[in-house]
Coordinates of C-alpha atoms and ligand atoms in Angstrom, one line a residue:
X179 CA -0.1 0.1 -0.1
X180 CA 1.4 3.4 -0.9
X181 CA 1.9 5.7 2.1
X182 CA 1.2 8.8 -0.1
X183 CA -2.0 10.5 0.8
X184 CA -4.0 13.3 -0.8
X185 CA -5.5 15.7 1.6
X186 CA -8.4 18.1 0.7
X187 CA -7.7 21.6 1.9
X188 CA -9.2 25.2 1.6
X189 CA -7.0 28.0 0.5
X190 CA -5.7 31.2 2.7
X191 CA -5.8 34.4 1.1
X192 CA -3.0 36.0 3.0
X193 CA 0.1 33.9 2.0
X194 CA 1.8 36.6 -0.2
X195 CA 5.7 36.4 0.2
X196 CA 7.3 39.6 1.2
X197 CA 11.0 40.8 0.9
X198 CA 12.1 37.4 1.9
X199 CA 9.7 34.6 1.9
X200 CA 6.3 34.2 3.8
X201 CA 6.5 35.5 7.5
X202 CA 3.7 35.2 10.0
X203 CA 3.1 34.7 13.7
X204 CA 3.5 31.1 14.8
X205 CA -0.2 30.8 15.6
X206 CA -1.0 31.9 12.1
X207 CA 1.4 29.2 10.8
X208 CA -0.2 26.7 13.2
X209 CA -3.6 27.0 11.5
X210 CA -4.9 23.8 10.0
X211 CA -3.0 23.0 6.8
X212 CA -1.4 26.6 6.7
X213 CA 2.2 25.4 6.2
X214 CA 1.0 22.6 4.0
X215 CA -0.8 24.8 1.7
X216 CA 2.2 27.1 1.2
X217 CA 4.7 24.2 0.8
X218 CA 2.4 22.5 -1.8
X219 CA 2.0 25.8 -3.5
X220 CA 5.8 26.1 -3.9
X221 CA 6.0 22.6 -5.4
X222 CA 2.9 23.4 -7.6
X223 CA 4.7 26.4 -8.9
X224 CA 7.9 24.5 -10.1
X225 CA 8.5 22.1 -12.8
X226 CA 11.0 19.4 -13.6
X227 CA 12.0 18.4 -9.9
X228 CA 11.2 14.6 -10.4
X229 CA 13.9 12.6 -8.9
X230 CA 15.9 15.8 -8.1
X231 CA 17.3 17.0 -4.7
X232 CA 15.8 19.3 -2.4
X233 CA 17.7 21.1 0.6
X234 CA 15.7 21.8 3.8
X235 CA 16.9 23.5 6.9
X236 CA 16.2 26.5 9.2
X237 CA 17.3 28.8 12.0
X238 CA 16.1 26.6 14.8
X239 CA 13.3 28.7 15.9
X240 CA 10.1 27.6 17.6
X241 CA 8.1 25.5 15.1
X242 CA 11.2 24.8 12.9
X243 CA 11.1 21.0 13.7
X244 CA 7.3 20.6 13.1
X245 CA 7.5 22.3 9.6
X246 CA 10.6 20.4 8.6
X247 CA 8.8 17.1 9.2
X248 CA 5.9 18.1 7.1
X249 CA 8.1 19.5 4.2
X250 CA 10.2 16.3 4.0
X251 CA 7.1 14.1 3.9
X252 CA 5.5 16.4 1.3
X253 CA 8.7 16.3 -0.9
X254 CA 8.6 12.7 -0.8
X255 CA 4.9 12.7 -2.0
X256 CA 5.6 15.2 -4.6
X257 CA 8.3 13.1 -6.3
X258 CA 11.6 14.7 -5.1
X259 CA 14.3 11.9 -5.3
X260 CA 16.2 13.2 -2.3
X261 CA 16.0 15.7 0.5
X262 CA 19.3 17.0 2.3
X263 CA 18.3 18.4 5.6
X264 CA 20.6 19.9 8.3
X265 CA 21.2 17.9 11.5
X266 CA 18.6 19.0 14.1
X267 CA 16.8 20.9 11.4
X268 CA 19.6 23.5 11.5
X269 CA 21.0 25.3 8.4
X270 CA 21.9 28.9 8.3
X271 CA 20.6 30.9 5.4
X272 CA 24.1 31.2 3.6
X273 CA 24.9 27.5 4.6
X274 CA 21.6 26.4 2.9
X275 CA 22.6 28.5 -0.1
X276 CA 26.0 26.8 -0.3
X277 CA 24.5 23.2 0.1
X278 CA 22.1 23.9 -2.8
X279 CA 25.0 25.0 -5.1
X280 CA 27.7 22.5 -4.0
X281 CA 25.4 19.6 -4.4
X282 CA 23.5 20.8 -7.4
X283 CA 20.1 20.6 -5.7
X284 CA 17.0 21.6 -7.5
X285 CA 16.3 24.2 -4.8
X286 CA 15.7 24.6 -1.1
X287 CA 13.2 25.4 1.6
X288 CA 14.6 27.6 4.4
X289 CA 12.5 28.0 7.5
X290 CA 13.3 31.3 9.1
X291 CA 12.0 34.7 10.0
X292 CA 15.5 35.9 10.3
X293 CA 16.0 38.8 12.7
X294 CA 12.4 38.7 14.1
X295 CA 12.0 37.3 17.4
X296 CA 11.0 33.4 18.0
X297 CA 8.8 31.6 20.2
X298 CA 5.1 30.3 20.5
X299 CA 3.5 33.7 19.7
X300 CA 6.4 35.2 17.8
X301 CA 7.5 34.9 14.1
X302 CA 8.0 32.0 11.7
X303 CA 8.8 32.0 8.1
X304 CA 9.2 29.8 4.9
X305 CA 11.2 30.8 1.9
X306 CA 12.1 29.0 -1.4
X307 CA 15.5 29.2 -3.0
X308 CA 16.1 28.2 -6.6
X309 CA 19.1 26.1 -7.9
X310 CA 21.6 28.9 -8.1
X311 CA 21.2 29.0 -4.2
X312 CA 19.4 32.3 -4.1
X313 CA 15.9 33.4 -3.1
X314 CA 13.2 32.8 -5.7
X315 CA 12.7 35.7 -8.1
X316 CA 9.5 37.6 -8.1
X317 CA 8.2 35.5 -11.2
X318 CA 8.2 32.5 -8.9
X319 CA 7.0 34.1 -5.8
X320 CA 4.1 35.7 -7.7
X321 CA 3.3 32.3 -9.1
X322 CA 3.4 30.7 -5.5
X323 CA 1.1 33.4 -4.2
X324 CA -1.4 32.8 -7.0
X325 CA -1.4 29.1 -6.3
X326 CA -2.0 29.7 -2.5
X327 CA -5.2 31.5 -3.4
X328 CA -6.8 28.5 -5.1
X329 CA -5.1 25.4 -3.7
X330 CA -7.6 22.7 -2.9
X331 CA -5.4 19.8 -2.0
X332 CA -1.9 18.5 -1.0
X333 CA 0.1 15.4 -1.0
X334 CA 2.0 14.0 1.9
X335 CA 3.8 10.7 2.9
X336 CA 1.8 9.2 5.7
X337 CA 4.8 7.9 7.7
X338 CA 6.2 8.3 11.2
X339 CA 8.5 11.4 12.1
X340 CA 12.0 11.4 10.8
X341 CA 14.9 11.4 13.3
X342 CA 16.5 14.7 12.6
X343 CA 19.3 14.4 15.2
X344 CA 21.4 11.6 13.8
X345 CA 23.6 12.3 10.7
X346 CA 23.0 9.6 8.0
X347 CA 20.9 8.5 5.1
X348 CA 17.7 6.5 4.9
X349 CA 14.7 5.9 2.7
X350 CA 11.4 7.6 3.2
X351 CA 8.6 6.5 1.1
X352 CA 10.8 5.8 -1.9
X353 CA 12.7 9.1 -1.5
X354 CA 16.3 9.4 0.0
X355 CA 16.7 11.5 3.1
X356 CA 20.3 12.5 4.1
X357 CA 20.7 14.2 7.4
X358 CA 23.9 16.3 7.1
X359 CA 26.5 18.0 9.2
X360 CA 25.1 21.7 8.7
X361 CA 28.6 23.3 9.5
X362 CA 31.3 21.4 7.7
X363 CA 30.8 22.3 4.0
X364 CA 30.3 26.0 4.9
X365 CA 33.4 26.1 7.2
X366 CA 35.4 24.6 4.3
X367 CA 34.1 27.2 1.8
X368 CA 35.2 29.9 4.3
X369 CA 38.6 28.4 4.6
X370 CA 38.8 28.5 0.7
X371 CA 38.1 32.2 0.6
X372 CA 40.1 33.7 3.5
X373 CA 43.6 33.7 4.6
X374 CA 43.1 31.6 7.8
X375 CA 46.8 31.4 8.7
X376 CA 47.1 35.2 8.8
X377 CA 43.8 35.5 10.8
X378 CA 45.1 32.7 13.1
X379 CA 48.4 34.6 13.7
X380 CA 46.5 37.9 14.5
X381 CA 44.4 36.2 17.0
X382 CA 47.4 34.3 18.4
X383 CA 49.2 37.6 19.0
X384 CA 46.5 38.7 21.4
X385 CA 44.0 40.3 19.2
X386 CA 40.8 39.7 21.0
X387 CA 37.8 38.7 18.9
X388 CA 34.2 38.0 20.2
X389 CA 31.1 37.0 18.2
X390 CA 27.6 37.3 19.8
X391 CA 25.3 34.6 18.0
X392 CA 22.4 35.9 20.0
X393 CA 21.0 32.5 20.7
X394 CA 20.5 31.8 17.1
X395 CA 21.7 29.8 14.2
X396 CA 25.4 30.9 13.9
X397 CA 26.6 29.6 17.1
X398 CA 27.8 26.2 15.9
X399 CA 29.3 27.9 12.7
X400 CA 31.0 30.7 14.6
X401 CA 32.4 28.2 17.1
X402 CA 33.8 26.0 14.4
X403 CA 35.4 28.8 12.6
X404 CA 36.5 31.0 15.3
X405 CA 37.4 28.7 18.2
X406 CA 38.2 25.5 16.4
X407 CA 39.8 26.6 13.1
X408 CA 41.2 30.0 14.0
X409 CA 42.3 29.2 17.6
X410 CA 40.2 31.9 19.6
X411 CA 39.8 30.8 23.2
X412 CA 36.7 28.9 24.1
X413 CA 33.8 31.3 25.0
X414 CA 34.8 33.7 22.3
X415 CA 31.5 33.0 20.7
X416 CA 28.7 34.3 23.1
X417 CA 25.1 32.8 23.1
X418 CA 26.3 30.0 21.0
X419 CA 23.5 27.5 21.3
X420 CA 20.6 27.9 19.0
X421 CA 17.5 28.0 20.9
X422 CA 13.8 28.1 19.9
X423 CA 13.2 31.4 21.4
X424 CA 16.8 32.6 20.9
X425 CA 17.1 32.7 24.8
X426 CA 14.7 35.7 24.6
X427 CA 17.0 37.7 22.5
X428 CA 15.8 39.7 19.6
X429 CA 18.4 38.4 17.1
X430 CA 18.8 41.4 15.2
X431 CA 22.5 42.6 15.2
X432 CA 22.3 46.4 15.6
X433 CA 23.2 48.9 18.1
X434 CA 19.8 48.4 19.8
X435 CA 19.6 44.7 20.1
X436 CA 23.4 43.9 20.3
X437 CA 24.1 46.9 22.7
X438 CA 25.8 44.7 25.3
X439 CA 28.4 43.5 22.8
X440 CA 28.8 47.1 21.6
X441 CA 29.4 48.3 25.0
X442 CA 31.8 45.7 25.9
X443 CA 33.9 46.4 22.8
X444 CA 33.8 50.1 23.6
X445 CA 35.1 49.7 27.1
X446 CA 38.8 50.0 27.7
X447 CA 39.3 46.3 28.9
X448 CA 36.8 44.9 26.4
X449 CA 37.8 42.9 23.2
X450 CA 39.4 44.5 20.2
X451 CA 36.8 43.4 17.8
X452 CA 33.2 42.3 18.2
X453 CA 30.5 40.9 15.7
X454 CA 27.1 39.8 15.9
X455 CA 24.8 38.0 13.6
X456 CA 21.0 37.6 13.1
X457 CA 18.6 34.6 13.6
X458 CA 19.4 32.9 10.4
X459 CA 23.0 34.0 10.0
X460 CA 22.9 36.2 7.0
X461 CA 23.4 39.6 8.6
X462 CA 26.4 41.0 10.5
X463 CA 27.3 43.8 12.8
X464 CA 31.0 44.8 13.0
X465 CA 32.4 46.7 15.9
X466 CA 36.0 47.9 16.5
X467 CA 37.3 49.6 19.5
X468 CA 36.1 53.1 19.3
X469 CA 34.4 52.5 16.0
X470 CA 31.1 50.9 14.8
X471 CA 31.2 50.3 11.2
X472 CA 27.9 51.1 9.3
X473 CA 26.8 48.3 7.0
X474 CA 27.1 50.8 4.0
X475 CA 30.6 51.7 5.0
X476 CA 31.4 47.9 5.5
X477 CA 30.3 47.2 2.1
X478 CA 32.5 49.9 0.6
X479 CA 35.5 49.0 2.7
X480 CA 35.2 45.2 1.9
X481 CA 35.0 46.2 -1.7
X482 CA 37.9 48.5 -1.6
X483 CA 40.1 45.9 0.3
X484 CA 38.8 42.8 -1.4
X485 CA 42.1 41.7 -3.0
X486 CA 43.7 41.0 0.4
X487 CA 41.4 37.9 0.7
X488 CA 42.6 34.9 -1.5
X489 CA 39.2 34.2 -2.8
X490 CA 39.1 37.8 -4.2
X491 CA 42.8 38.2 -5.0
X492 CA 42.1 38.6 -8.8
X493 CA 39.9 41.5 -8.1
X494 CA 36.2 42.1 -8.2
X495 CA 34.0 42.6 -11.2
X496 CA 31.4 44.9 -9.9
X497 CA 29.5 46.0 -6.7
X498 CA 25.7 45.9 -6.3
X499 CA 23.8 47.6 -3.5
X500 CA 20.0 48.0 -2.7
X501 CA 18.7 51.4 -3.5
X502 CA 18.4 52.7 0.2
X503 CA 21.9 51.7 0.9
X504 CA 24.4 54.5 1.1
X505 CA 26.4 55.6 -1.9
X506 CA 29.7 54.9 -0.3
X507 CA 30.3 51.8 -2.3
X508 CA 29.6 53.9 -5.5
X509 CA 32.8 55.9 -5.0
X510 CA 34.8 52.7 -4.6
X511 CA 33.4 51.2 -7.8
X512 CA 34.3 54.5 -9.6
X513 CA 37.7 54.5 -8.4
X514 CA 38.2 50.7 -9.3
X515 CA 36.6 51.4 -12.6
X516 CA 34.2 48.6 -12.1
X517 CA 30.5 48.3 -12.6
X518 CA 27.9 49.6 -9.9
X519 CA 24.3 48.2 -9.7
X520 CA 21.4 49.7 -7.8
X521 CA 18.7 47.3 -7.1
X522 CA 15.4 47.2 -4.9
X523 CA 15.7 45.9 -1.4
X524 CA 16.1 42.2 -1.0
X525 CA 18.7 39.7 -1.9
X526 CA 16.6 38.2 -4.6
X527 CA 17.6 41.0 -6.9
X528 CA 21.3 40.3 -6.6
X529 CA 21.0 36.8 -7.9
X530 CA 21.0 37.6 -11.7
X531 CA 23.9 40.0 -11.5
X532 CA 25.9 37.4 -9.5
X533 CA 25.0 34.7 -11.9
X534 CA 26.0 36.9 -14.9
X535 CA 29.4 37.7 -13.3
X536 CA 28.5 41.5 -13.4
X537 CA 28.8 41.9 -9.7
X538 CA 31.1 40.1 -7.2
X539 CA 30.2 41.9 -4.0
X540 CA 26.8 42.9 -2.8
X541 CA 25.3 44.7 0.2
X542 CA 22.5 46.2 2.0
X543 CA 22.2 48.9 4.7
X544 CA 20.3 46.4 6.9
X545 CA 23.4 44.8 8.1
X546 CA 23.6 42.5 5.0
X547 CA 26.9 41.8 3.0
X548 CA 27.8 39.0 0.6
X549 CA 29.4 37.9 -2.6
X550 CA 29.3 35.4 -5.3
X551 CA 30.4 32.6 -3.1
X552 CA 26.8 31.9 -2.4
X553 CA 23.5 33.7 -3.4
X554 CA 22.4 35.0 0.0
X555 CA 23.9 37.5 2.3
X556 CA 26.3 36.1 4.7
X557 CA 27.0 37.3 8.2
X558 CA 30.0 35.2 9.1
X559 CA 31.6 35.6 5.7
X560 CA 31.5 39.5 6.5
X561 CA 33.1 39.0 9.9
X562 CA 36.0 36.8 8.3
X563 CA 36.6 39.3 5.5
X564 CA 37.0 42.0 8.3
X565 CA 39.4 39.8 10.2
X566 CA 41.3 39.1 6.9
X567 CA 41.5 42.8 6.2
X568 CA 42.7 43.5 9.9
X569 CA 45.3 40.8 9.6
X570 CA 46.6 42.1 6.2
X571 CA 46.7 45.8 7.1
X572 CA 47.8 45.6 10.6
X573 CA 45.7 48.6 11.6
X574 CA 42.7 49.0 13.8
X575 CA 39.2 49.1 12.6
X576 CA 39.1 52.8 13.6
X577 CA 42.2 53.5 11.5
X578 CA 40.9 51.7 8.4
X579 CA 37.5 53.5 8.6
X580 CA 38.7 57.0 9.0
X581 CA 41.3 56.4 6.2
X582 CA 38.7 55.2 3.9
X583 CA 36.6 58.3 4.7
X584 CA 39.6 60.5 4.1
X585 CA 40.2 59.0 0.6
X586 CA 36.6 58.7 -0.5
X587 CA 34.6 61.1 1.7
X588 CA 32.1 60.1 4.3
X589 CA 28.5 59.2 3.6
X590 CA 26.6 60.1 6.8
X591 CA 23.8 57.6 7.0
X592 CA 21.1 56.6 9.2
X593 CA 17.8 54.6 9.0
X594 CA 14.7 55.5 11.3
X595 CA 12.2 52.7 11.7
X596 CA 8.5 53.4 12.8
X597 CA 7.4 49.9 13.7
X598 CA 3.8 48.5 14.1
X599 CA 2.1 51.7 12.6
X600 CA -1.3 51.4 11.5
X601 CA -1.4 50.0 8.1
X602 CA -3.7 52.5 6.6
X603 CA -1.7 55.4 8.1
X604 CA 1.5 54.0 6.6
X605 CA -0.2 53.3 3.1
X606 CA -1.5 56.7 3.4
X607 CA 1.7 58.3 3.9
X608 CA 3.3 56.6 0.9
X609 CA 0.4 57.5 -1.3
X610 CA 0.5 61.2 -0.4
X611 CA 4.3 61.1 -1.1
X612 CA 3.6 59.5 -4.4
X613 CA 1.3 62.2 -5.3
X614 CA 3.6 65.0 -4.3
X615 CA 6.5 63.6 -6.4
X616 CA 6.0 65.8 -9.4
X617 CA 5.7 69.0 -7.5
X618 CA 8.9 68.5 -5.3
X619 CA 11.8 69.0 -7.8
X620 CA 12.9 72.8 -7.4
X621 CA 11.3 73.2 -4.0
X622 CA 13.5 74.4 -1.2
X623 CA 13.4 73.2 2.5
X624 CA 15.9 75.6 4.3
X625 CA 19.2 75.2 2.6
X626 CA 18.2 72.0 0.9
X627 CA 16.9 72.2 -2.6
X628 CA 15.2 69.1 -4.3
X629 CA 16.9 68.0 -7.4
X630 CA 14.7 65.1 -8.3
X631 CA 12.1 62.8 -6.7
X632 CA 10.7 59.4 -7.9
X633 CA 9.3 56.1 -6.9
X634 CA 12.4 53.7 -7.6
X635 CA 11.7 51.3 -10.4
X636 CA 14.2 48.5 -11.4
X637 CA 14.8 47.2 -14.8
X638 CA 16.8 43.9 -14.4
X639 CA 19.6 44.2 -16.9
X640 CA 19.8 40.4 -17.3
X641 CA 16.2 39.2 -17.6
X642 CA 14.6 42.5 -18.4
X643 CA 12.0 42.2 -15.6
X644 CA 10.6 45.3 -14.2
X645 CA 9.9 45.9 -10.5
X646 CA 8.0 49.0 -9.8
X647 CA 7.1 51.0 -6.4
X648 CA 10.3 50.0 -4.7
X649 CA 10.7 53.2 -2.6
X650 CA 10.1 56.9 -2.6
X651 CA 13.4 58.8 -3.3
X652 CA 13.8 62.5 -2.8
X653 CA 17.3 63.6 -4.0
X654 CA 18.8 67.0 -3.0
X655 CA 21.3 69.1 -4.7
X656 CA 24.8 68.2 -3.5
X657 CA 24.0 64.5 -3.2
X658 CA 22.0 64.3 0.0
X659 CA 18.8 62.2 -0.1
X660 CA 16.0 60.7 1.9
X661 CA 14.1 57.5 1.0
X662 CA 10.9 56.3 2.3
X663 CA 9.5 52.6 2.1
X664 CA 7.5 50.1 3.8
X665 CA 8.9 47.0 5.1
X666 CA 8.1 43.7 3.5
X667 CA 9.2 41.5 6.4
X668 CA 7.1 42.7 9.3
X669 CA 4.2 40.6 10.8
X670 CA 2.1 43.1 12.6
X671 CA 0.8 46.5 11.3
X672 CA 3.3 48.4 9.1
X673 CA 6.8 49.3 9.5
X674 CA 7.8 52.7 8.0
X675 CA 11.6 53.0 7.1
X676 CA 13.1 56.3 6.4
X677 CA 16.8 56.4 5.1
X678 CA 18.8 59.5 5.3
X679 CA 22.1 60.2 3.8
X680 CA 24.5 63.1 3.4
X681 CA 27.8 63.1 1.6
X682 CA 30.6 65.1 3.4
X683 CA 33.9 65.2 1.3
X684 CA 35.9 67.2 3.7
X685 CA 37.9 65.2 6.3
X686 CA 37.8 68.0 8.7
X687 CA 34.0 67.4 8.9
X688 CA 34.2 63.7 9.3
X689 CA 34.0 63.6 13.2
X690 CA 30.5 64.5 13.7
X691 CA 27.9 62.4 15.6
X692 CA 25.6 60.9 12.9
X693 CA 22.2 62.1 13.9
X694 CA 23.5 65.7 14.4
X695 CA 25.2 65.5 11.0
X696 CA 21.8 64.5 9.6
X697 CA 19.6 66.7 11.6
X698 CA 18.4 69.0 8.9
X699 CA 17.4 66.1 6.5
X700 CA 15.7 64.3 9.3
X701 CA 13.5 67.4 9.8
X702 CA 12.9 67.8 6.1
X703 CA 12.0 64.1 5.8
X704 CA 9.3 64.7 8.5
X705 CA 8.0 67.8 6.7
X706 CA 7.7 66.3 3.3
X707 CA 6.1 63.1 4.5
X708 CA 4.0 64.3 7.6
X709 CA 5.6 61.4 9.3
X710 CA 4.8 62.3 12.9
X711 CA 1.3 63.5 12.2
X712 CA 0.3 60.6 10.2
X713 CA 2.1 57.8 12.3
X714 CA 1.1 59.3 15.5
X715 CA 4.6 58.9 16.7
X716 CA 7.1 61.5 18.2
X717 CA 10.3 59.4 17.6
X718 CA 11.3 56.4 15.6
X719 CA 11.1 52.8 17.3
X720 CA 14.6 51.9 16.1
X721 CA 17.5 54.1 14.9
X722 CA 20.3 52.3 13.1
Ligands
VG1_28 C1 14.5 43.8 5.5 C2 15.8 44.7 5.1 C3 16.2 44.2 3.6 C4 16.5 42.7 3.9 C5 15.3 41.9 4.3 C6 15.6 40.4 4.5 O1 13.5 44.0 4.6 O2 15.4 46.0 5.0 O3 17.3 44.9 3.3 O4 17.0 42.1 2.5 O5 14.8 42.4 5.5 O6 16.6 40.2 5.5 P1 12.2 45.1 4.6 O7 11.3 44.7 3.6 O8 11.6 44.7 6.1 O9 12.8 46.5 4.7 V1 16.4 39.0 6.6 O10 18.2 38.9 7.3 O11 15.2 39.5 7.4 O12 16.2 37.7 5.7
CO29 CO1 18.4 37.2 8.2

């Protein structure tokens, strides 16, 4: 008797994938057939996977194991030949991307809500990645969403739960399941890209490095790399055990949620260098003594120094950044005489540029940096890149950053988030801005005169696809700008993001505090968008 059973289901109307997959609260995901509907809709939107391999893994958050069991049984029922799943259900997002590429899988399902909190009433997420290892492009996520609205049945192997905790292979309803070591392949890849012997020597000389894994997925990866392969003392990786609720941490590596680490590095007796990663391991925060590196600057500095790392010794072909990310990297690309690409927010837009060899290094202002080694942003990769640069240059983080500004100028930059704002109010704010766009150019706000204003649209140079309404940009004469967009990853209400940037070429003016350096632009952003009035808020929820 075949163990495959077909189950009748009714569609949900709210399964639209956002910036990075479908994200909802756990109680939403726990509704009858909710996860099954979405997973079957993924399979129904794909063609040609009969007998092929699917990679499955997640960030270890609450509900991870339950959904992995369902996904494996459904993959068997839909005709996949093999599933590779991380031991314990664990795979960081960049590690999953690597496994898909290395073992030439058809694609992968990544269970994560990234930097959002985890737990029984917190967030969960499902994302599909294609065979290049990257997030599915809009064409596929649109097809998945269309399918979720009409789905009426799904298929599942009616078998007992799988043991996810022991590495090994077995047969499940005619499909092979391989439970793999989630760390080894990724750690090997990092060792191919970076000069581990120089970094080992730097650490052995007394350079004190700590990584805060924030109770999330990078713990085992960071331990293997930093403590086992690079010789840092045991305990250098903090909050190293992935926990279903991240130990109550909000695993978002920024100055608000990783403040303890920041304060420690800034203290006289603290470590020389600190880094943190998010829930699923694709974001990074880098802090040196006396110097927090903004993600936009980090992208520019990594690109400018890329050739110190063996994996990039031949030089980089181009840089890509999301539109709201600061233009610091543009100046590096200009100097290197290489291509610079500006894409909408979200890693899925970098995939084509990376596949085509147009861009080698990519980044976002939201603590995300990565390269063509995988097709996701990669937190530990960025940390190792910094350690490689520090080892090669024999200077402190603060020296490297200030010298970079002196050479290229400084892009003062900040993002203000207004979280859990009423959705109608947030949509109204964007709609009103959109209406104002034609009248803005030429208008002056104090000393700032609007040069141009638009709603960012992206034309993909590789596949010709168009993505509209990707953020309202107001550009001022002299190169300053403010950008407004709504988050596509939140799970309650709306989050308004305001991005503010000012370019300062004069090194004598590089020592200002960021918020003061941007004060006039922040005030103008409020005036143009009526932010305070419409959101009912006096101040942002989070400033990064
Ligand atoms: C946010 C960030 C974006 C990032 C996305 C996924 O999206 O702004 O840069 O790519 O999260 O990252 P949004 O739509 O909320 O602004 V992760 O680490 O959450 O997978
Ligand atoms: Co993430």
